[in-house]
Coordinates of C-alpha atoms and ligand atoms in Angstrom, one line a residue:
M2 CA 78.8 112.7 73.6
T3 CA 79.7 109.5 72.9
T4 CA 78.9 107.1 75.0
I5 CA 80.9 103.6 75.2
I6 CA 78.1 101.6 74.4
S7 CA 77.4 103.2 71.4
A8 CA 81.3 103.6 70.7
L9 CA 81.2 99.7 70.6
Q10 CA 78.5 99.4 68.4
A11 CA 79.6 101.5 65.8
V12 CA 83.7 99.7 66.1
K13 CA 81.5 96.4 65.9
Q14 CA 79.6 97.9 62.4
R15 CA 83.0 98.9 61.6
I16 CA 84.0 95.7 61.6
A17 CA 81.1 93.5 59.9
Y18 CA 81.4 95.7 57.3
A19 CA 84.9 95.1 56.7
A20 CA 84.4 91.7 57.6
M21 CA 81.9 91.4 54.2
Q22 CA 84.4 93.3 52.1
A23 CA 86.6 90.5 52.4
G24 CA 84.3 88.1 52.6
R25 CA 84.8 87.1 56.0
E26 CA 82.1 86.0 58.7
P27 CA 82.3 88.8 61.4
Q28 CA 82.3 85.8 63.5
D29 CA 85.2 85.2 63.0
I30 CA 87.1 88.8 64.0
R31 CA 87.4 89.2 67.9
L32 CA 86.8 92.4 69.3
L33 CA 89.5 93.1 72.3
A34 CA 88.5 96.2 73.9
V35 CA 91.9 98.7 75.0
S36 CA 91.0 99.9 78.7
K37 CA 95.0 101.1 79.5
T38 CA 94.3 104.7 81.0
F39 CA 91.3 103.8 81.5
S40 CA 88.6 103.4 85.3
A41 CA 87.8 100.5 85.8
E42 CA 84.4 101.9 86.0
A43 CA 84.6 102.4 81.8
V44 CA 85.3 99.0 81.6
R45 CA 82.4 97.7 83.8
E46 CA 80.1 99.9 80.4
A47 CA 81.5 98.1 78.4
F48 CA 81.2 95.2 79.8
Q49 CA 77.3 96.2 80.2
A50 CA 77.4 96.7 76.9
G51 CA 78.0 92.8 75.9
Q52 CA 82.2 93.0 75.6
A53 CA 84.0 91.0 77.8
A54 CA 87.7 90.5 76.7
F55 CA 90.0 93.5 77.9
G56 CA 93.5 94.2 76.8
E57 CA 95.5 96.4 78.9
S58 CA 99.6 97.4 78.4
Y59 CA 101.0 99.3 82.1
V60 CA 101.2 96.1 85.0
Q61 CA 100.8 97.6 87.5
E62 CA 97.6 99.9 86.3
A63 CA 95.8 96.7 85.3
V64 CA 96.4 94.1 88.3
D65 CA 94.5 97.2 90.1
K66 CA 91.6 97.0 87.7
I67 CA 91.7 93.5 87.3
A68 CA 91.5 93.2 91.2
T69 CA 88.2 96.3 91.0
L70 CA 86.2 94.2 88.9
A71 CA 87.1 90.8 90.0
D72 CA 82.9 90.3 89.8
L73 CA 82.7 90.3 86.2
P74 CA 83.6 87.6 84.3
L75 CA 86.5 88.8 81.8
E76 CA 89.2 87.7 80.0
W77 CA 92.5 90.0 80.5
H78 CA 94.6 90.4 77.7
F79 CA 98.0 91.4 78.1
I80 CA 98.9 93.8 75.0
G81 CA 102.2 96.2 76.3
P82 CA 106.0 95.5 76.7
L83 CA 107.0 93.1 78.9
Q84 CA 109.9 93.5 81.4
S85 CA 111.4 90.7 83.4
N86 CA 110.3 91.5 86.5
K87 CA 106.7 91.7 86.2
T88 CA 106.3 88.7 84.3
R89 CA 104.9 87.4 87.6
L90 CA 101.9 89.0 87.7
V91 CA 101.4 88.9 83.8
A92 CA 101.1 85.3 84.7
E93 CA 99.0 85.5 87.9
H94 CA 96.7 88.5 87.0
F95 CA 96.1 87.9 83.1
N96 CA 94.5 84.9 80.2
W97 CA 96.6 85.8 77.7
V98 CA 99.7 87.5 76.4
H99 CA 100.4 89.4 73.2
S100 CA 103.7 91.0 73.7
V101 CA 106.1 88.2 73.5
D102 CA 109.2 88.5 71.9
R103 CA 111.9 87.1 73.3
A104 CA 112.5 83.4 75.2
K105 CA 113.7 84.2 78.4
I106 CA 110.5 86.2 78.9
A107 CA 108.6 83.5 77.7
D108 CA 110.8 80.7 80.0
R109 CA 109.2 83.5 82.9
L110 CA 106.4 83.0 82.2
S111 CA 105.6 79.6 82.1
S112 CA 107.4 78.5 85.5
A113 CA 105.1 81.3 86.9
R114 CA 101.7 80.2 85.7
P115 CA 99.7 78.7 88.2
V116 CA 99.0 75.2 87.8
A117 CA 96.0 75.9 88.8
L118 CA 95.0 78.4 85.6
P119 CA 94.6 77.1 82.4
P120 CA 98.3 77.0 80.1
L121 CA 98.4 81.5 78.8
Q122 CA 97.5 82.0 76.3
V123 CA 100.0 83.3 73.6
C124 CA 100.7 85.6 70.6
L125 CA 104.8 86.2 69.7
E126 CA 104.9 89.9 68.9
V127 CA 106.9 90.5 65.7
N128 CA 108.5 94.2 64.1
V129 CA 107.7 94.6 61.2
S130 CA 107.5 98.6 61.1
G131 CA 111.9 97.3 61.6
E132 CA 111.8 100.7 63.9
A133 CA 114.6 99.4 66.2
S134 CA 113.1 101.5 69.4
K135 CA 109.9 99.2 68.8
G136 CA 109.1 95.8 70.4
G137 CA 109.3 93.1 69.0
I138 CA 111.3 89.9 67.1
S139 CA 112.4 90.5 64.4
P140 CA 110.7 87.9 61.5
R141 CA 114.1 86.9 60.9
E142 CA 114.4 84.9 64.6
L143 CA 110.6 84.2 64.9
E144 CA 110.6 80.8 63.7
A145 CA 113.5 79.8 66.4
L146 CA 110.8 81.5 69.4
A147 CA 107.7 79.8 67.9
T148 CA 109.6 76.6 68.6
H149 CA 111.1 77.5 71.5
V150 CA 107.9 78.9 72.6
R151 CA 105.7 76.1 71.7
A152 CA 108.0 73.5 74.0
L153 CA 107.2 75.8 77.4
P154 CA 104.3 73.4 79.2
R155 CA 102.5 76.2 80.7
L156 CA 101.9 78.8 77.8
Q157 CA 99.9 77.9 75.0
L158 CA 101.2 79.0 71.6
R159 CA 98.3 81.1 70.1
G160 CA 99.4 83.2 67.3
L161 CA 101.2 86.2 66.5
M162 CA 100.8 90.0 66.9
A163 CA 102.0 92.9 65.3
I164 CA 102.1 96.7 65.7
P165 CA 103.2 98.3 62.7
A166 CA 104.7 101.3 61.8
A167 CA 101.3 104.1 62.1
T168 CA 99.9 105.7 59.0
D169 CA 97.0 106.9 57.3
D170 CA 97.9 105.3 53.9
A171 CA 95.8 102.0 53.6
A172 CA 98.1 100.3 51.0
L173 CA 100.9 100.7 53.0
Q174 CA 99.0 99.5 56.1
R175 CA 97.8 96.6 54.3
R176 CA 101.3 95.9 53.1
Q177 CA 102.8 95.9 56.7
F178 CA 99.8 93.5 58.0
R179 CA 100.1 91.5 54.9
E180 CA 103.7 90.8 56.2
V181 CA 102.4 89.2 59.9
R182 CA 99.9 87.4 58.1
E183 CA 102.5 85.5 55.7
L184 CA 104.7 85.1 58.7
F185 CA 101.7 83.5 60.6
D186 CA 101.0 81.4 57.0
G187 CA 104.4 80.2 56.6
L188 CA 104.5 79.1 60.5
N189 CA 101.5 76.6 60.0
H190 CA 103.1 75.6 57.2
K191 CA 105.5 74.6 58.5
G192 CA 103.3 72.6 60.8
F193 CA 102.6 74.7 64.1
K194 CA 98.9 74.9 64.5
L195 CA 98.6 79.4 65.0
D196 CA 94.8 80.0 65.0
T197 CA 95.2 84.3 66.4
L198 CA 96.4 87.1 64.2
S199 CA 96.3 90.5 66.2
I200 CA 96.4 92.9 64.4
G201 CA 95.2 95.9 63.7
M202 CA 94.1 99.2 65.9
S203 CA 92.0 102.0 66.0
N204 CA 92.9 103.6 62.5
D205 CA 93.9 100.2 60.5
L206 CA 91.3 97.9 61.7
E207 CA 89.2 97.2 58.2
S208 CA 92.8 97.6 56.7
A209 CA 93.8 94.1 59.2
I210 CA 90.5 92.5 58.5
A211 CA 91.4 92.6 54.7
E212 CA 94.7 90.6 55.8
G213 CA 93.1 88.6 57.9
A214 CA 92.8 89.7 61.4
T215 CA 91.1 87.3 64.3
I216 CA 91.5 89.5 66.4
V217 CA 91.5 93.4 66.7
R218 CA 92.7 95.3 69.2
I219 CA 90.3 98.5 69.6
G220 CA 91.4 101.8 72.1
T221 CA 90.7 104.7 71.1
A222 CA 87.1 104.0 69.0
I223 CA 85.6 102.6 72.5
F224 CA 86.9 104.6 74.7
G225 CA 87.5 107.8 73.6
T226 CA 91.2 110.2 73.3
R227 CA 93.7 109.1 75.9
N228 CA 94.9 112.1 77.0
M229 CA 97.8 110.6 79.7
R230 CA 100.5 107.7 79.2
R231 CA 98.8 106.2 82.6
Ligands
LIG2 C1 96.9 100.9 73.2 C2 97.4 100.2 72.3 C3 95.9 100.1 70.7 C4 94.6 100.6 70.5 O1 95.5 101.6 70.8 P1 94.5 102.7 69.8 O2 94.5 103.2 68.4 O3 93.9 103.3 71.1 O4 93.4 101.7 69.0 C5 96.0 98.7 70.5 N1 97.7 97.5 70.1 C6 98.4 98.1 71.1 C7 99.5 96.9 71.3 C8 98.3 99.1 72.1 O5 99.1 99.7 73.1

């Protein structure tokens, strides 16, 4: 049986190898361990193996886990679909949100962010798969949203996140990630100071790193297969 510690080690090796292949420094790619559906004990085990940043997708599950683990210096990233009525909990309990895809959600996060905390670190989720069922702002509307979010006082706009259509075709993975990368470069060219490209999951982290990922979000390859939705 694979333990979390050996799985984490293997993922770090994949990241280091992909960075080397891409001529990049491994330390320029942050590993976000996606712990959704897994227990607080699994997170504790990963922390003991040196992992401090965790991603969650379901608000109530995450808030419970964060409370259970309040004794550890963890960094929490919200990466799931975000509904208006959950923005307060997210603004109060997380350090980062990767899935901001409309102005209304951004406004609510900014007003609910407690003044005692640093600004919420935000990525805009962009839909490059063209699948209407998926979240994310369309590339066409991205710049307007970025302009809006940049002006909000309690949010700090850090970059872009995307979840491309799942495929084992590496060329297709690369093409979809490249589109996100070009949007990222385009915004920076217009004066946005973005430093975060949150792309790449268990199946496609090599392609994402080749296209410039600075955060990879890895669940299955660390914690195993998720067999329940929450
Ligand atoms: C679940 C999830 C992940 C992790 O996916 P794996 O394939 O298990 O690595 C990454 N990003 C988001 C947004 C997710 O919801």
